[in-house]
Amino acid sequence: MPRKTIEERLAQLDAQKKALKARLSKQERTEDTRRKVLLGAFVLHRLEHGRDEISKGLADWLRRELPGFLTRDTDRPLFDELLKEKQPESGTTEPEPAANDK
């Protein structure tokens, strides 16, 4: 078997380098996606279960900032429920004044 020329060996090494770069890029994208999913799950958990001021502030901040971040019309419906103002629970609202109380 004849020995490979230097050019052939360089071409083979270049192909290996490209393959390794592609694998690294795929791994980085996978990790980035996982990071985003976990962060989103954490935020949603705080919104659903958090009763402290930070969680309430987070909900207000998201309602204020998220609409400007969502650029695709198809993305907005995914966050409709999240962007709605929470209505006060029944029994906690003040009664409306009677018509003759003017």
PDB file of N, CA and C in Angstrom:
ATOM      1  N   MET A   1       0.863  -1.174   0.000  1.00  0.00           N
ATOM      2  CA  MET A   1       0.000   0.000   0.000  1.00  0.00           C
ATOM      3  C   MET A   1       0.906   1.232   0.000  1.00  0.00           C
ATOM      4  N   PRO A   2       0.701   2.072  -0.993  1.00  0.00           N
ATOM      5  CA  PRO A   2       1.554   3.262  -1.065  1.00  0.00           C
ATOM      6  C   PRO A   2       1.203   4.238   0.048  1.00  0.00           C
ATOM      7  N   ARG A   3       2.218   4.911   0.465  1.00  0.00           N
ATOM      8  CA  ARG A   3       2.054   5.892   1.521  1.00  0.00           C
ATOM      9  C   ARG A   3       1.326   7.125   0.992  1.00  0.00           C
ATOM     10  N   LYS A   4       0.480   7.754   1.829  1.00  0.00           N
ATOM     11  CA  LYS A   4      -0.260   8.944   1.406  1.00  0.00           C
ATOM     12  C   LYS A   4       0.696  10.112   1.256  1.00  0.00           C
ATOM     13  N   THR A   5       0.359  10.961   0.307  1.00  0.00           N
ATOM     14  CA  THR A   5       1.171  12.158   0.122  1.00  0.00           C
ATOM     15  C   THR A   5       0.843  13.152   1.230  1.00  0.00           C
ATOM     16  N   ILE A   6       1.689  14.140   1.360  1.00  0.00           N
ATOM     17  CA  ILE A   6       1.468  15.177   2.373  1.00  0.00           C
ATOM     18  C   ILE A   6       0.147  15.891   2.112  1.00  0.00           C
ATOM     19  N   GLU A   7      -0.150  16.168   0.844  1.00  0.00           N
ATOM     20  CA  GLU A   7      -1.408  16.842   0.508  1.00  0.00           C
ATOM     21  C   GLU A   7      -2.612  15.996   0.918  1.00  0.00           C
ATOM     22  N   GLU A   8      -2.532  14.690   0.684  1.00  0.00           N
ATOM     23  CA  GLU A   8      -3.635  13.805   1.051  1.00  0.00           C
ATOM     24  C   GLU A   8      -3.811  13.756   2.572  1.00  0.00           C
ATOM     25  N   ARG A   9      -2.694  13.707   3.275  1.00  0.00           N
ATOM     26  CA  ARG A   9      -2.765  13.693   4.735  1.00  0.00           C
ATOM     27  C   ARG A   9      -3.338  15.001   5.269  1.00  0.00           C
ATOM     28  N   LEU A  10      -2.922  16.131   4.668  1.00  0.00           N
ATOM     29  CA  LEU A  10      -3.472  17.428   5.081  1.00  0.00           C
ATOM     30  C   LEU A  10      -4.972  17.502   4.799  1.00  0.00           C
ATOM     31  N   ALA A  11      -5.398  16.984   3.662  1.00  0.00           N
ATOM     32  CA  ALA A  11      -6.824  16.980   3.323  1.00  0.00           C
ATOM     33  C   ALA A  11      -7.601  16.129   4.318  1.00  0.00           C
ATOM     34  N   GLN A  12      -7.024  14.987   4.690  1.00  0.00           N
ATOM     35  CA  GLN A  12      -7.687  14.113   5.666  1.00  0.00           C
ATOM     36  C   GLN A  12      -7.782  14.807   7.025  1.00  0.00           C
ATOM     37  N   LEU A  13      -6.714  15.456   7.440  1.00  0.00           N
ATOM     38  CA  LEU A  13      -6.733  16.179   8.715  1.00  0.00           C
ATOM     39  C   LEU A  13      -7.731  17.335   8.679  1.00  0.00           C
ATOM     40  N   ASP A  14      -7.809  18.006   7.537  1.00  0.00           N
ATOM     41  CA  ASP A  14      -8.765  19.103   7.394  1.00  0.00           C
ATOM     42  C   ASP A  14     -10.198  18.580   7.507  1.00  0.00           C
ATOM     43  N   ALA A  15     -10.467  17.436   6.898  1.00  0.00           N
ATOM     44  CA  ALA A  15     -11.801  16.833   6.989  1.00  0.00           C
ATOM     45  C   ALA A  15     -12.116  16.445   8.432  1.00  0.00           C
ATOM     46  N   GLN A  16     -11.131  15.902   9.138  1.00  0.00           N
ATOM     47  CA  GLN A  16     -11.337  15.544  10.547  1.00  0.00           C
ATOM     48  C   GLN A  16     -11.606  16.792  11.386  1.00  0.00           C
ATOM     49  N   LYS A  17     -10.872  17.861  11.086  1.00  0.00           N
ATOM     50  CA  LYS A  17     -11.061  19.118  11.813  1.00  0.00           C
ATOM     51  C   LYS A  17     -12.476  19.649  11.599  1.00  0.00           C
ATOM     52  N   LYS A  18     -12.945  19.619  10.354  1.00  0.00           N
ATOM     53  CA  LYS A  18     -14.303  20.088  10.058  1.00  0.00           C
ATOM     54  C   LYS A  18     -15.346  19.238  10.779  1.00  0.00           C
ATOM     55  N   ALA A  19     -15.131  17.933  10.800  1.00  0.00           N
ATOM     56  CA  ALA A  19     -16.077  17.041  11.474  1.00  0.00           C
ATOM     57  C   ALA A  19     -16.108  17.320  12.973  1.00  0.00           C
ATOM     58  N   LEU A  20     -14.930  17.533  13.560  1.00  0.00           N
ATOM     59  CA  LEU A  20     -14.877  17.832  14.993  1.00  0.00           C
ATOM     60  C   LEU A  20     -15.525  19.176  15.304  1.00  0.00           C
ATOM     61  N   LYS A  21     -15.308  20.160  14.447  1.00  0.00           N
ATOM     62  CA  LYS A  21     -15.944  21.467  14.654  1.00  0.00           C
ATOM     63  C   LYS A  21     -17.457  21.347  14.568  1.00  0.00           C
ATOM     64  N   ALA A  22     -17.948  20.540  13.636  1.00  0.00           N
ATOM     65  CA  ALA A  22     -19.393  20.338  13.502  1.00  0.00           C
ATOM     66  C   ALA A  22     -19.956  19.664  14.753  1.00  0.00           C
ATOM     67  N   ARG A  23     -19.249  18.665  15.281  1.00  0.00           N
ATOM     68  CA  ARG A  23     -19.698  17.994  16.510  1.00  0.00           C
ATOM     69  C   ARG A  23     -19.718  18.951  17.685  1.00  0.00           C
ATOM     70  N   LEU A  24     -18.677  19.781  17.786  1.00  0.00           N
ATOM     71  CA  LEU A  24     -18.608  20.762  18.867  1.00  0.00           C
ATOM     72  C   LEU A  24     -19.752  21.767  18.756  1.00  0.00           C
ATOM     73  N   SER A  25     -20.016  22.228  17.545  1.00  0.00           N
ATOM     74  CA  SER A  25     -21.102  23.185  17.331  1.00  0.00           C
ATOM     75  C   SER A  25     -22.449  22.573  17.717  1.00  0.00           C
ATOM     76  N   LYS A  26     -22.666  21.317  17.339  1.00  0.00           N
ATOM     77  CA  LYS A  26     -23.916  20.640  17.692  1.00  0.00           C
ATOM     78  C   LYS A  26     -24.037  20.495  19.206  1.00  0.00           C
ATOM     79  N   GLN A  27     -22.946  20.140  19.862  1.00  0.00           N
ATOM     80  CA  GLN A  27     -22.956  19.994  21.319  1.00  0.00           C
ATOM     81  C   GLN A  27     -23.259  21.330  21.992  1.00  0.00           C
ATOM     82  N   GLU A  28     -22.670  22.413  21.497  1.00  0.00           N
ATOM     83  CA  GLU A  28     -22.918  23.738  22.077  1.00  0.00           C
ATOM     84  C   GLU A  28     -24.369  24.163  21.886  1.00  0.00           C
ATOM     85  N   ARG A  29     -24.944  23.877  20.708  1.00  0.00           N
ATOM     86  CA  ARG A  29     -26.358  24.208  20.468  1.00  0.00           C
ATOM     87  C   ARG A  29     -27.263  23.411  21.401  1.00  0.00           C
ATOM     88  N   THR A  30     -26.937  22.136  21.595  1.00  0.00           N
ATOM     89  CA  THR A  30     -27.718  21.285  22.497  1.00  0.00           C
ATOM     90  C   THR A  30     -27.678  21.829  23.919  1.00  0.00           C
ATOM     91  N   GLU A  31     -26.489  22.205  24.376  1.00  0.00           N
ATOM     92  CA  GLU A  31     -26.358  22.754  25.728  1.00  0.00           C
ATOM     93  C   GLU A  31     -27.093  24.085  25.860  1.00  0.00           C
ATOM     94  N   ASP A  32     -27.025  24.922  24.826  1.00  0.00           N
ATOM     95  CA  ASP A  32     -27.721  26.208  24.851  1.00  0.00           C
ATOM     96  C   ASP A  32     -29.232  26.000  24.931  1.00  0.00           C
ATOM     97  N   THR A  33     -29.739  25.060  24.143  1.00  0.00           N
ATOM     98  CA  THR A  33     -31.173  24.760  24.169  1.00  0.00           C
ATOM     99  C   THR A  33     -31.585  24.235  25.541  1.00  0.00           C
ATOM    100  N   ARG A  34     -30.794  23.341  26.108  1.00  0.00           N
ATOM    101  CA  ARG A  34     -31.103  22.796  27.435  1.00  0.00           C
ATOM    102  C   ARG A  34     -31.106  23.901  28.485  1.00  0.00           C
ATOM    103  N   ARG A  35     -30.133  24.803  28.404  1.00  0.00           N
ATOM    104  CA  ARG A  35     -30.056  25.926  29.343  1.00  0.00           C
ATOM    105  C   ARG A  35     -31.327  26.777  29.247  1.00  0.00           C
ATOM    106  N   LYS A  36     -31.769  27.060  28.030  1.00  0.00           N
ATOM    107  CA  LYS A  36     -32.968  27.879  27.837  1.00  0.00           C
ATOM    108  C   LYS A  36     -34.217  27.178  28.364  1.00  0.00           C
ATOM    109  N   VAL A  37     -34.321  25.887  28.114  1.00  0.00           N
ATOM    110  CA  VAL A  37     -35.481  25.128  28.595  1.00  0.00           C
ATOM    111  C   VAL A  37     -35.515  25.117  30.118  1.00  0.00           C
ATOM    112  N   LEU A  38     -34.368  24.861  30.744  1.00  0.00           N
ATOM    113  CA  LEU A  38     -34.325  24.828  32.210  1.00  0.00           C
ATOM    114  C   LEU A  38     -34.621  26.194  32.812  1.00  0.00           C
ATOM    115  N   LEU A  39     -34.086  27.246  32.219  1.00  0.00           N
ATOM    116  CA  LEU A  39     -34.362  28.593  32.718  1.00  0.00           C
ATOM    117  C   LEU A  39     -35.843  28.927  32.565  1.00  0.00           C
ATOM    118  N   GLY A  40     -36.420  28.563  31.423  1.00  0.00           N
ATOM    119  CA  GLY A  40     -37.843  28.786  31.217  1.00  0.00           C
ATOM    120  C   GLY A  40     -38.690  28.009  32.208  1.00  0.00           C
ATOM    121  N   ALA A  41     -38.306  26.768  32.476  1.00  0.00           N
ATOM    122  CA  ALA A  41     -39.043  25.953  33.449  1.00  0.00           C
ATOM    123  C   ALA A  41     -38.955  26.572  34.836  1.00  0.00           C
ATOM    124  N   PHE A  42     -37.783  27.093  35.184  1.00  0.00           N
ATOM    125  CA  PHE A  42     -37.606  27.738  36.485  1.00  0.00           C
ATOM    126  C   PHE A  42     -38.491  28.981  36.597  1.00  0.00           C
ATOM    127  N   VAL A  43     -38.492  29.813  35.556  1.00  0.00           N
ATOM    128  CA  VAL A  43     -39.306  31.035  35.573  1.00  0.00           C
ATOM    129  C   VAL A  43     -40.784  30.677  35.676  1.00  0.00           C
ATOM    130  N   LEU A  44     -41.232  29.715  34.882  1.00  0.00           N
ATOM    131  CA  LEU A  44     -42.639  29.311  34.946  1.00  0.00           C
ATOM    132  C   LEU A  44     -42.997  28.749  36.320  1.00  0.00           C
ATOM    133  N   HIS A  45     -42.096  27.989  36.912  1.00  0.00           N
ATOM    134  CA  HIS A  45     -42.344  27.455  38.256  1.00  0.00           C
ATOM    135  C   HIS A  45     -42.512  28.599  39.255  1.00  0.00           C
ATOM    136  N   ARG A  46     -41.642  29.606  39.178  1.00  0.00           N
ATOM    137  CA  ARG A  46     -41.744  30.754  40.092  1.00  0.00           C
ATOM    138  C   ARG A  46     -43.049  31.511  39.864  1.00  0.00           C
ATOM    139  N   LEU A  47     -43.453  31.643  38.601  1.00  0.00           N
ATOM    140  CA  LEU A  47     -44.697  32.358  38.314  1.00  0.00           C
ATOM    141  C   LEU A  47     -45.907  31.604  38.858  1.00  0.00           C
ATOM    142  N   GLU A  48     -45.882  30.281  38.764  1.00  0.00           N
ATOM    143  CA  GLU A  48     -47.027  29.477  39.186  1.00  0.00           C
ATOM    144  C   GLU A  48     -47.071  29.237  40.691  1.00  0.00           C
ATOM    145  N   HIS A  49     -45.902  29.116  41.327  1.00  0.00           N
ATOM    146  CA  HIS A  49     -45.875  28.706  42.727  1.00  0.00           C
ATOM    147  C   HIS A  49     -45.300  29.746  43.671  1.00  0.00           C
ATOM    148  N   GLY A  50     -44.605  30.718  43.143  1.00  0.00           N
ATOM    149  CA  GLY A  50     -43.980  31.721  44.004  1.00  0.00           C
ATOM    150  C   GLY A  50     -45.002  32.709  44.532  1.00  0.00           C
ATOM    151  N   ARG A  51     -44.970  32.957  45.814  1.00  0.00           N
ATOM    152  CA  ARG A  51     -45.911  33.894  46.437  1.00  0.00           C
ATOM    153  C   ARG A  51     -45.180  35.106  47.012  1.00  0.00           C
ATOM    154  N   ASP A  52     -43.881  35.197  46.800  1.00  0.00           N
ATOM    155  CA  ASP A  52     -43.111  36.303  47.357  1.00  0.00           C
ATOM    156  C   ASP A  52     -43.113  37.505  46.402  1.00  0.00           C
ATOM    157  N   GLU A  53     -42.558  38.589  46.862  1.00  0.00           N
ATOM    158  CA  GLU A  53     -42.537  39.824  46.071  1.00  0.00           C
ATOM    159  C   GLU A  53     -41.705  39.677  44.801  1.00  0.00           C
ATOM    160  N   ILE A  54     -40.651  38.885  44.865  1.00  0.00           N
ATOM    161  CA  ILE A  54     -39.812  38.686  43.676  1.00  0.00           C
ATOM    162  C   ILE A  54     -40.620  38.017  42.574  1.00  0.00           C
ATOM    163  N   SER A  55     -41.397  37.013  42.910  1.00  0.00           N
ATOM    164  CA  SER A  55     -42.214  36.322  41.913  1.00  0.00           C
ATOM    165  C   SER A  55     -43.269  37.253  41.335  1.00  0.00           C
ATOM    166  N   LYS A  56     -43.874  38.076  42.182  1.00  0.00           N
ATOM    167  CA  LYS A  56     -44.872  39.030  41.689  1.00  0.00           C
ATOM    168  C   LYS A  56     -44.215  40.059  40.784  1.00  0.00           C
ATOM    169  N   GLY A  57     -43.033  40.511  41.173  1.00  0.00           N
ATOM    170  CA  GLY A  57     -42.298  41.460  40.338  1.00  0.00           C
ATOM    171  C   GLY A  57     -41.876  40.843  39.021  1.00  0.00           C
ATOM    172  N   LEU A  58     -41.534  39.565  39.049  1.00  0.00           N
ATOM    173  CA  LEU A  58     -41.159  38.853  37.833  1.00  0.00           C
ATOM    174  C   LEU A  58     -42.331  38.810  36.864  1.00  0.00           C
ATOM    175  N   ALA A  59     -43.512  38.521  37.377  1.00  0.00           N
ATOM    176  CA  ALA A  59     -44.706  38.478  36.528  1.00  0.00           C
ATOM    177  C   ALA A  59     -44.975  39.845  35.913  1.00  0.00           C
ATOM    178  N   ASP A  60     -44.868  40.891  36.708  1.00  0.00           N
ATOM    179  CA  ASP A  60     -45.077  42.245  36.184  1.00  0.00           C
ATOM    180  C   ASP A  60     -44.042  42.580  35.122  1.00  0.00           C
ATOM    181  N   TRP A  61     -42.788  42.241  35.390  1.00  0.00           N
ATOM    182  CA  TRP A  61     -41.706  42.531  34.447  1.00  0.00           C
ATOM    183  C   TRP A  61     -41.924  41.793  33.130  1.00  0.00           C
ATOM    184  N   LEU A  62     -42.333  40.521  33.199  1.00  0.00           N
ATOM    185  CA  LEU A  62     -42.581  39.759  31.976  1.00  0.00           C
ATOM    186  C   LEU A  62     -43.740  40.340  31.180  1.00  0.00           C
ATOM    187  N   ARG A  63     -44.799  40.743  31.866  1.00  0.00           N
ATOM    188  CA  ARG A  63     -45.933  41.347  31.157  1.00  0.00           C
ATOM    189  C   ARG A  63     -45.526  42.640  30.465  1.00  0.00           C
ATOM    190  N   ARG A  64     -44.572  43.339  31.047  1.00  0.00           N
ATOM    191  CA  ARG A  64     -44.109  44.600  30.483  1.00  0.00           C
ATOM    192  C   ARG A  64     -43.112  44.381  29.335  1.00  0.00           C
ATOM    193  N   GLU A  65     -42.187  43.454  29.490  1.00  0.00           N
ATOM    194  CA  GLU A  65     -41.069  43.305  28.558  1.00  0.00           C
ATOM    195  C   GLU A  65     -41.272  42.247  27.468  1.00  0.00           C
ATOM    196  N   LEU A  66     -41.987  41.180  27.773  1.00  0.00           N
ATOM    197  CA  LEU A  66     -42.102  40.068  26.836  1.00  0.00           C
ATOM    198  C   LEU A  66     -42.764  40.441  25.507  1.00  0.00           C
ATOM    199  N   PRO A  67     -43.815  41.251  25.486  1.00  0.00           N
ATOM    200  CA  PRO A  67     -44.421  41.581  24.194  1.00  0.00           C
ATOM    201  C   PRO A  67     -43.436  42.213  23.207  1.00  0.00           C
ATOM    202  N   GLY A  68     -42.519  43.022  23.675  1.00  0.00           N
ATOM    203  CA  GLY A  68     -41.528  43.618  22.788  1.00  0.00           C
ATOM    204  C   GLY A  68     -40.471  42.631  22.326  1.00  0.00           C
ATOM    205  N   PHE A  69     -40.274  41.565  23.087  1.00  0.00           N
ATOM    206  CA  PHE A  69     -39.284  40.546  22.741  1.00  0.00           C
ATOM    207  C   PHE A  69     -39.825  39.577  21.696  1.00  0.00           C
ATOM    208  N   LEU A  70     -41.122  39.320  21.745  1.00  0.00           N
ATOM    209  CA  LEU A  70     -41.741  38.369  20.817  1.00  0.00           C
ATOM    210  C   LEU A  70     -41.933  39.041  19.466  1.00  0.00           C
ATOM    211  N   THR A  71     -41.172  38.616  18.475  1.00  0.00           N
ATOM    212  CA  THR A  71     -41.223  39.262  17.165  1.00  0.00           C
ATOM    213  C   THR A  71     -42.099  38.511  16.174  1.00  0.00           C
ATOM    214  N   ARG A  72     -42.333  37.245  16.389  1.00  0.00           N
ATOM    215  CA  ARG A  72     -43.154  36.459  15.465  1.00  0.00           C
ATOM    216  C   ARG A  72     -44.598  36.438  15.950  1.00  0.00           C
ATOM    217  N   ASP A  73     -45.496  36.651  15.017  1.00  0.00           N
ATOM    218  CA  ASP A  73     -46.917  36.603  15.368  1.00  0.00           C
ATOM    219  C   ASP A  73     -47.313  35.222  15.887  1.00  0.00           C
ATOM    220  N   THR A  74     -46.645  34.193  15.408  1.00  0.00           N
ATOM    221  CA  THR A  74     -46.980  32.832  15.850  1.00  0.00           C
ATOM    222  C   THR A  74     -46.495  32.551  17.265  1.00  0.00           C
ATOM    223  N   ASP A  75     -45.564  33.351  17.786  1.00  0.00           N
ATOM    224  CA  ASP A  75     -45.068  33.150  19.151  1.00  0.00           C
ATOM    225  C   ASP A  75     -45.987  33.778  20.194  1.00  0.00           C
ATOM    226  N   ARG A  76     -46.643  34.847  19.846  1.00  0.00           N
ATOM    227  CA  ARG A  76     -47.454  35.580  20.824  1.00  0.00           C
ATOM    228  C   ARG A  76     -48.558  34.737  21.464  1.00  0.00           C
ATOM    229  N   PRO A  77     -49.307  33.950  20.682  1.00  0.00           N
ATOM    230  CA  PRO A  77     -50.360  33.138  21.323  1.00  0.00           C
ATOM    231  C   PRO A  77     -49.824  32.146  22.359  1.00  0.00           C
ATOM    232  N   LEU A  78     -48.569  31.752  22.238  1.00  0.00           N
ATOM    233  CA  LEU A  78     -47.987  30.823  23.211  1.00  0.00           C
ATOM    234  C   LEU A  78     -47.911  31.436  24.604  1.00  0.00           C
ATOM    235  N   PHE A  79     -47.908  32.767  24.669  1.00  0.00           N
ATOM    236  CA  PHE A  79     -47.728  33.457  25.942  1.00  0.00           C
ATOM    237  C   PHE A  79     -48.967  34.239  26.368  1.00  0.00           C
ATOM    238  N   ASP A  80     -50.099  34.027  25.683  1.00  0.00           N
ATOM    239  CA  ASP A  80     -51.327  34.756  26.021  1.00  0.00           C
ATOM    240  C   ASP A  80     -51.687  34.613  27.494  1.00  0.00           C
ATOM    241  N   GLU A  81     -51.687  33.399  27.984  1.00  0.00           N
ATOM    242  CA  GLU A  81     -52.083  33.148  29.375  1.00  0.00           C
ATOM    243  C   GLU A  81     -51.124  33.835  30.345  1.00  0.00           C
ATOM    244  N   LEU A  82     -49.863  33.815  30.027  1.00  0.00           N
ATOM    245  CA  LEU A  82     -48.844  34.416  30.884  1.00  0.00           C
ATOM    246  C   LEU A  82     -48.949  35.939  30.906  1.00  0.00           C
ATOM    247  N   LEU A  83     -49.321  36.522  29.774  1.00  0.00           N
ATOM    248  CA  LEU A  83     -49.345  37.980  29.665  1.00  0.00           C
ATOM    249  C   LEU A  83     -50.614  38.609  30.219  1.00  0.00           C
ATOM    250  N   LYS A  84     -51.625  37.782  30.510  1.00  0.00           N
ATOM    251  CA  LYS A  84     -52.861  38.325  31.075  1.00  0.00           C
ATOM    252  C   LYS A  84     -52.615  38.779  32.504  1.00  0.00           C
ATOM    253  N   GLU A  85     -53.228  39.889  32.864  1.00  0.00           N
ATOM    254  CA  GLU A  85     -53.174  40.346  34.259  1.00  0.00           C
ATOM    255  C   GLU A  85     -53.953  39.348  35.092  1.00  0.00           C
ATOM    256  N   LYS A  86     -53.421  38.980  36.225  1.00  0.00           N
ATOM    257  CA  LYS A  86     -54.170  38.091  37.116  1.00  0.00           C
ATOM    258  C   LYS A  86     -55.325  38.865  37.712  1.00  0.00           C
ATOM    259  N   GLN A  87     -56.493  38.283  37.624  1.00  0.00           N
ATOM    260  CA  GLN A  87     -57.679  38.896  38.195  1.00  0.00           C
ATOM    261  C   GLN A  87     -57.693  38.613  39.692  1.00  0.00           C
ATOM    262  N   PRO A  88     -58.131  39.565  40.482  1.00  0.00           N
ATOM    263  CA  PRO A  88     -58.222  39.307  41.925  1.00  0.00           C
ATOM    264  C   PRO A  88     -59.138  38.124  42.180  1.00  0.00           C
ATOM    265  N   GLU A  89     -58.809  37.362  43.205  1.00  0.00           N
ATOM    266  CA  GLU A  89     -59.628  36.203  43.540  1.00  0.00           C
ATOM    267  C   GLU A  89     -60.986  36.670  44.028  1.00  0.00           C
ATOM    268  N   SER A  90     -62.008  35.853  43.809  1.00  0.00           N
ATOM    269  CA  SER A  90     -63.361  36.250  44.192  1.00  0.00           C
ATOM    270  C   SER A  90     -63.430  36.506  45.691  1.00  0.00           C
ATOM    271  N   GLY A  91     -64.174  37.540  46.040  1.00  0.00           N
ATOM    272  CA  GLY A  91     -64.338  37.888  47.443  1.00  0.00           C
ATOM    273  C   GLY A  91     -63.317  38.898  47.923  1.00  0.00           C
ATOM    274  N   THR A  92     -62.328  39.236  47.103  1.00  0.00           N
ATOM    275  CA  THR A  92     -61.306  40.179  47.545  1.00  0.00           C
ATOM    276  C   THR A  92     -61.481  41.551  46.915  1.00  0.00           C
ATOM    277  N   THR A  93     -62.432  41.690  46.002  1.00  0.00           N
ATOM    278  CA  THR A  93     -62.637  42.988  45.370  1.00  0.00           C
ATOM    279  C   THR A  93     -63.598  43.812  46.202  1.00  0.00           C
ATOM    280  N   GLU A  94     -63.457  45.111  46.076  1.00  0.00           N
ATOM    281  CA  GLU A  94     -64.366  45.998  46.798  1.00  0.00           C
ATOM    282  C   GLU A  94     -65.695  46.032  46.068  1.00  0.00           C
ATOM    283  N   PRO A  95     -66.791  46.118  46.792  1.00  0.00           N
ATOM    284  CA  PRO A  95     -68.092  46.169  46.121  1.00  0.00           C
ATOM    285  C   PRO A  95     -68.234  47.491  45.373  1.00  0.00           C
ATOM    286  N   GLU A  96     -68.949  47.415  44.256  1.00  0.00           N
ATOM    287  CA  GLU A  96     -69.188  48.627  43.482  1.00  0.00           C
ATOM    288  C   GLU A  96     -70.188  49.495  44.232  1.00  0.00           C
ATOM    289  N   PRO A  97     -70.027  50.827  44.155  1.00  0.00           N
ATOM    290  CA  PRO A  97     -70.977  51.697  44.857  1.00  0.00           C
ATOM    291  C   PRO A  97     -72.367  51.574  44.242  1.00  0.00           C
ATOM    292  N   ALA A  98     -73.358  51.695  45.081  1.00  0.00           N
ATOM    293  CA  ALA A  98     -74.744  51.625  44.608  1.00  0.00           C
ATOM    294  C   ALA A  98     -75.039  52.839  43.748  1.00  0.00           C
ATOM    295  N   ALA A  99     -76.035  52.730  42.883  1.00  0.00           N
ATOM    296  CA  ALA A  99     -76.369  53.807  41.953  1.00  0.00           C
ATOM    297  C   ALA A  99     -76.798  55.070  42.687  1.00  0.00           C
ATOM    298  N   ASN A 100     -77.405  54.970  43.876  1.00  0.00           N
ATOM    299  CA  ASN A 100     -77.876  56.153  44.593  1.00  0.00           C
ATOM    300  C   ASN A 100     -76.810  56.727  45.529  1.00  0.00           C
ATOM    301  N   ASP A 101     -75.566  56.213  45.498  1.00  0.00           N
ATOM    302  CA  ASP A 101     -74.491  56.707  46.353  1.00  0.00           C
ATOM    303  C   ASP A 101     -73.690  57.822  45.696  1.00  0.00           C
ATOM    304  N   LYS A 102     -74.196  58.451  44.669  1.00  0.00           N
ATOM    305  CA  LYS A 102     -73.444  59.479  43.958  1.00  0.00           C
ATOM    306  C   LYS A 102     -73.281  60.698  44.736  1.00  0.00           C
TER     307      LYS A 102
END
